[in-house]
Amino acid sequence: MVLLGIILLLLGAGLGAAAFLGVRDETGTVQLEALGFSRDSQPLELVGIGIGAMLLFALGWALVAASARRRARVRRDEREASRIAEIERSAESDRLEQERRFEEASLRDEDLRRRESNLDTWAQELDAREREVARLEEAYREKVNPSVADVVAGRAEGSVTEGTAHWSHTTPRERADTDPRTTTDRTDGDPTT
């Protein structure tokens, strides 16, 4: 593009020099008529008018080219700005989604902590109730002698009719849990002996 511009400049300068050399010795006048005007001019004056016209044409061409470049730059800047805005919107959307996920995770953590706290409270309440039930059973045993049903159920040992019945220190369930002869097979849950 630069090479073509240099060639055109040299060509224009050569043609201008040839026109000047061709009309410099002319002494006659030339009558010009255009757009209703008429004028007698020297040939050298015609060359100057031609040079002026070419300069105006070149200046107009330069202004049109500069305007086209400016419009292209503005369009490129607008495309880049819209692309940057789209990237920023996407980044903001991703950031908001990440914040939402963190908030959901935080709420789940809070819910799990609350449930764990509730379970701990319930476990403590159950332990307290079991201790109270055990205390009440012990108080009951101290006041009441075992019956035949207590002996049959395994809560008491001895004979009620002979008067040797006494309360057992462990319940049948506690004895089954601590009896080494009865174990639970962990694969199917059936007790084996």
mmCIF file of C-alpha atoms in Angstrom:
data_model
loop_
_atom_site.group_PDB
_atom_site.id
_atom_site.type_symbol
_atom_site.label_atom_id
_atom_site.label_comp_id
_atom_site.label_asym_id
_atom_site.label_seq_id
_atom_site.Cartn_x
_atom_site.Cartn_y
_atom_site.Cartn_z
ATOM 1 C CA MET A 1 0.000 0.000 0.000
ATOM 2 C CA VAL A 2 2.853 2.372 0.861
ATOM 3 C CA LEU A 3 4.668 1.383 -2.351
ATOM 4 C CA LEU A 4 1.575 2.143 -4.434
ATOM 5 C CA GLY A 5 1.275 5.543 -2.728
ATOM 6 C CA ILE A 6 4.922 6.381 -3.508
ATOM 7 C CA ILE A 7 4.487 5.324 -7.148
ATOM 8 C CA LEU A 8 1.391 7.526 -7.499
ATOM 9 C CA LEU A 9 3.197 10.493 -5.902
ATOM 10 C CA LEU A 10 6.140 10.137 -8.303
ATOM 11 C CA LEU A 11 3.793 9.737 -11.282
ATOM 12 C CA GLY A 12 1.832 12.835 -10.263
ATOM 13 C CA ALA A 13 5.040 14.851 -9.775
ATOM 14 C CA GLY A 14 6.345 13.709 -13.182
ATOM 15 C CA LEU A 15 3.106 14.629 -14.962
ATOM 16 C CA GLY A 16 3.043 18.001 -13.197
ATOM 17 C CA ALA A 17 6.644 18.728 -14.247
ATOM 18 C CA ALA A 18 5.896 17.671 -17.844
ATOM 19 C CA ALA A 19 2.812 19.931 -17.951
ATOM 20 C CA PHE A 20 4.815 22.856 -16.536
ATOM 21 C CA LEU A 21 7.648 22.387 -19.029
ATOM 22 C CA GLY A 22 5.162 22.045 -21.869
ATOM 23 C CA VAL A 23 3.356 25.335 -21.192
ATOM 24 C CA ARG A 24 6.057 27.623 -19.745
ATOM 25 C CA ASP A 25 7.060 29.115 -23.061
ATOM 26 C CA GLU A 26 3.492 29.605 -24.280
ATOM 27 C CA THR A 27 2.465 33.247 -24.449
ATOM 28 C CA GLY A 28 -1.037 32.942 -25.809
ATOM 29 C CA THR A 29 -4.205 32.900 -23.714
ATOM 30 C CA VAL A 30 -6.805 30.212 -23.419
ATOM 31 C CA GLN A 31 -10.451 31.032 -22.852
ATOM 32 C CA LEU A 32 -12.130 28.931 -20.152
ATOM 33 C CA GLU A 33 -15.887 28.603 -19.935
ATOM 34 C CA ALA A 34 -17.540 26.612 -17.143
ATOM 35 C CA LEU A 35 -20.844 26.888 -15.261
ATOM 36 C CA GLY A 36 -21.731 30.156 -16.969
ATOM 37 C CA PHE A 37 -18.393 31.855 -16.263
ATOM 38 C CA SER A 38 -15.822 32.812 -18.830
ATOM 39 C CA ARG A 39 -12.172 33.758 -18.368
ATOM 40 C CA ASP A 40 -8.998 34.210 -20.366
ATOM 41 C CA SER A 41 -6.082 32.358 -18.746
ATOM 42 C CA GLN A 42 -2.399 31.735 -19.407
ATOM 43 C CA PRO A 43 -1.344 28.081 -19.920
ATOM 44 C CA LEU A 44 0.801 28.202 -16.752
ATOM 45 C CA GLU A 45 -2.284 29.342 -14.825
ATOM 46 C CA LEU A 46 -4.152 26.288 -16.144
ATOM 47 C CA VAL A 47 -1.411 24.019 -14.804
ATOM 48 C CA GLY A 48 -1.712 25.717 -11.378
ATOM 49 C CA ILE A 49 -5.502 25.241 -11.435
ATOM 50 C CA GLY A 50 -4.991 21.543 -12.313
ATOM 51 C CA ILE A 51 -2.497 21.157 -9.454
ATOM 52 C CA GLY A 52 -4.934 22.849 -7.081
ATOM 53 C CA ALA A 53 -7.755 20.579 -8.246
ATOM 54 C CA MET A 54 -5.596 17.509 -7.736
ATOM 55 C CA LEU A 55 -4.595 18.723 -4.258
ATOM 56 C CA LEU A 56 -8.270 19.244 -3.344
ATOM 57 C CA PHE A 57 -9.066 15.765 -4.690
ATOM 58 C CA ALA A 58 -6.187 14.229 -2.674
ATOM 59 C CA LEU A 59 -7.262 16.130 0.463
ATOM 60 C CA GLY A 60 -10.868 14.937 0.032
ATOM 61 C CA TRP A 61 -9.654 11.384 -0.487
ATOM 62 C CA ALA A 62 -7.517 11.588 2.668
ATOM 63 C CA LEU A 63 -10.466 12.911 4.679
ATOM 64 C CA VAL A 64 -12.751 10.113 3.411
ATOM 65 C CA ALA A 65 -10.098 7.494 4.207
ATOM 66 C CA ALA A 66 -9.515 8.972 7.697
ATOM 67 C CA SER A 67 -13.260 8.975 8.341
ATOM 68 C CA ALA A 68 -13.531 5.325 7.221
ATOM 69 C CA ARG A 69 -10.616 4.368 9.487
ATOM 70 C CA ARG A 70 -12.204 6.251 12.390
ATOM 71 C CA ARG A 71 -15.558 4.491 11.821
ATOM 72 C CA ALA A 72 -13.802 1.118 11.615
ATOM 73 C CA ARG A 73 -11.935 1.880 14.860
ATOM 74 C CA VAL A 74 -15.188 2.936 16.559
ATOM 75 C CA ARG A 75 -16.934 -0.251 15.396
ATOM 76 C CA ARG A 76 -13.955 -2.338 16.554
ATOM 77 C CA ASP A 77 -13.984 -0.561 19.927
ATOM 78 C CA GLU A 78 -17.754 -1.121 20.217
ATOM 79 C CA ARG A 79 -17.364 -4.835 19.416
ATOM 80 C CA GLU A 80 -14.549 -5.103 21.938
ATOM 81 C CA ALA A 81 -16.577 -3.201 24.534
ATOM 82 C CA SER A 82 -19.588 -5.465 23.975
ATOM 83 C CA ARG A 83 -17.338 -8.543 24.203
ATOM 84 C CA ILE A 84 -15.801 -7.220 27.433
ATOM 85 C CA ALA A 85 -19.288 -6.433 28.769
ATOM 86 C CA GLU A 86 -20.397 -9.988 27.917
ATOM 87 C CA ILE A 87 -17.338 -11.426 29.658
ATOM 88 C CA GLU A 88 -18.019 -9.211 32.689
ATOM 89 C CA ARG A 89 -21.683 -10.306 32.733
ATOM 90 C CA SER A 90 -20.585 -13.925 32.517
ATOM 91 C CA ALA A 91 -18.033 -13.409 35.300
ATOM 92 C CA GLU A 92 -20.628 -11.649 37.461
ATOM 93 C CA SER A 93 -23.107 -14.458 36.812
ATOM 94 C CA ASP A 94 -20.470 -17.039 37.749
ATOM 95 C CA ARG A 95 -19.586 -15.041 40.885
ATOM 96 C CA LEU A 96 -23.254 -14.830 41.914
ATOM 97 C CA GLU A 97 -23.701 -18.569 41.276
ATOM 98 C CA GLN A 98 -20.617 -19.313 43.387
ATOM 99 C CA GLU A 99 -21.925 -17.071 46.187
ATOM 100 C CA ARG A 100 -25.306 -18.824 45.985
ATOM 101 C CA ARG A 101 -23.598 -22.213 46.267
ATOM 102 C CA PHE A 102 -21.532 -21.033 49.230
ATOM 103 C CA GLU A 103 -24.703 -19.693 50.869
ATOM 104 C CA GLU A 104 -26.499 -23.014 50.290
ATOM 105 C CA ALA A 105 -23.519 -24.914 51.701
ATOM 106 C CA SER A 106 -23.480 -22.587 54.700
ATOM 107 C CA LEU A 107 -27.208 -23.144 55.262
ATOM 108 C CA ARG A 108 -26.717 -26.924 54.975
ATOM 109 C CA ASP A 109 -23.852 -26.743 57.476
ATOM 110 C CA GLU A 110 -25.996 -24.696 59.857
ATOM 111 C CA ASP A 111 -28.867 -27.183 59.447
ATOM 112 C CA LEU A 112 -26.544 -30.124 60.109
ATOM 113 C CA ARG A 113 -25.098 -28.401 63.196
ATOM 114 C CA ARG A 114 -28.622 -27.671 64.449
ATOM 115 C CA ARG A 115 -29.680 -31.286 63.878
ATOM 116 C CA GLU A 116 -26.528 -32.550 65.576
ATOM 117 C CA SER A 117 -27.237 -30.269 68.523
ATOM 118 C CA ASN A 118 -30.838 -31.534 68.661
ATOM 119 C CA LEU A 119 -29.635 -35.155 68.557
ATOM 120 C CA ASP A 120 -27.147 -34.461 71.353
ATOM 121 C CA THR A 121 -29.921 -32.875 73.410
ATOM 122 C CA TRP A 122 -32.246 -35.813 72.757
ATOM 123 C CA ALA A 123 -29.498 -38.293 73.641
ATOM 124 C CA GLN A 124 -28.855 -36.463 76.907
ATOM 125 C CA GLU A 125 -32.587 -36.443 77.647
ATOM 126 C CA LEU A 126 -32.820 -40.182 76.908
ATOM 127 C CA ASP A 127 -29.811 -40.883 79.137
ATOM 128 C CA ALA A 128 -31.428 -38.861 81.921
ATOM 129 C CA ARG A 129 -34.725 -40.751 81.474
ATOM 130 C CA GLU A 130 -32.935 -44.115 81.522
ATOM 131 C CA ARG A 131 -31.140 -43.133 84.728
ATOM 132 C CA GLU A 132 -34.456 -42.044 86.247
ATOM 133 C CA VAL A 133 -36.148 -45.316 85.188
ATOM 134 C CA ALA A 134 -33.248 -47.325 86.675
ATOM 135 C CA ARG A 135 -33.466 -45.321 89.925
ATOM 136 C CA LEU A 136 -37.235 -45.848 90.101
ATOM 137 C CA GLU A 137 -36.845 -49.604 89.405
ATOM 138 C CA GLU A 138 -34.251 -49.859 92.168
ATOM 139 C CA ALA A 139 -36.552 -48.024 94.572
ATOM 140 C CA TYR A 140 -39.405 -50.350 93.575
ATOM 141 C CA ARG A 141 -37.268 -53.431 94.148
ATOM 142 C CA GLU A 142 -36.342 -52.258 97.615
ATOM 143 C CA LYS A 143 -40.015 -51.842 98.570
ATOM 144 C CA VAL A 144 -41.513 -54.928 96.896
ATOM 145 C CA ASN A 145 -40.478 -58.575 97.013
ATOM 146 C CA PRO A 146 -40.183 -60.445 93.684
ATOM 147 C CA SER A 147 -43.206 -62.317 92.369
ATOM 148 C CA VAL A 148 -43.417 -65.610 90.477
ATOM 149 C CA ALA A 149 -43.713 -63.596 87.229
ATOM 150 C CA ASP A 150 -40.443 -61.773 88.060
ATOM 151 C CA VAL A 151 -38.686 -65.120 88.592
ATOM 152 C CA VAL A 152 -40.127 -66.498 85.336
ATOM 153 C CA ALA A 153 -39.171 -63.328 83.434
ATOM 154 C CA GLY A 154 -35.635 -63.519 84.813
ATOM 155 C CA ARG A 155 -35.758 -60.326 86.837
ATOM 156 C CA ALA A 156 -35.485 -62.298 90.056
ATOM 157 C CA GLU A 157 -33.768 -65.506 91.164
ATOM 158 C CA GLY A 158 -34.736 -68.181 93.657
ATOM 159 C CA SER A 159 -38.115 -69.554 94.706
ATOM 160 C CA VAL A 160 -41.032 -67.386 95.791
ATOM 161 C CA THR A 161 -42.817 -70.282 97.523
ATOM 162 C CA GLU A 162 -39.716 -71.221 99.538
ATOM 163 C CA GLY A 163 -39.055 -67.573 100.336
ATOM 164 C CA THR A 164 -35.581 -67.520 98.735
ATOM 165 C CA ALA A 165 -36.523 -65.198 95.837
ATOM 166 C CA HIS A 166 -34.343 -62.165 95.513
ATOM 167 C CA TRP A 167 -33.933 -59.529 92.817
ATOM 168 C CA SER A 168 -31.332 -60.199 90.167
ATOM 169 C CA HIS A 169 -28.660 -57.508 89.812
ATOM 170 C CA THR A 170 -28.834 -57.641 86.009
ATOM 171 C CA THR A 171 -31.788 -57.804 83.662
ATOM 172 C CA PRO A 172 -32.205 -60.654 81.169
ATOM 173 C CA ARG A 173 -31.183 -58.283 78.367
ATOM 174 C CA GLU A 174 -27.969 -57.290 80.175
ATOM 175 C CA ARG A 175 -27.157 -60.957 80.775
ATOM 176 C CA ALA A 176 -27.684 -61.760 77.061
ATOM 177 C CA ASP A 177 -25.434 -58.853 76.060
ATOM 178 C CA THR A 178 -22.597 -60.002 78.352
ATOM 179 C CA ASP A 179 -22.965 -63.792 77.926
ATOM 180 C CA PRO A 180 -19.818 -65.022 76.090
ATOM 181 C CA ARG A 181 -21.642 -68.128 74.823
ATOM 182 C CA THR A 182 -24.000 -66.043 72.678
ATOM 183 C CA THR A 183 -22.380 -63.934 69.966
ATOM 184 C CA THR A 184 -23.802 -62.200 66.935
ATOM 185 C CA ASP A 185 -22.391 -63.070 63.531
ATOM 186 C CA ARG A 186 -21.752 -59.683 61.893
ATOM 187 C CA THR A 187 -22.477 -60.970 58.368
ATOM 188 C CA ASP A 188 -26.113 -61.992 58.819
ATOM 189 C CA GLY A 189 -27.093 -60.790 62.319
ATOM 190 C CA ASP A 190 -28.172 -64.275 63.541
ATOM 191 C CA PRO A 191 -27.012 -65.316 67.023
ATOM 192 C CA THR A 192 -24.769 -68.346 67.006
ATOM 193 C CA THR A 193 -23.647 -70.553 69.914
#
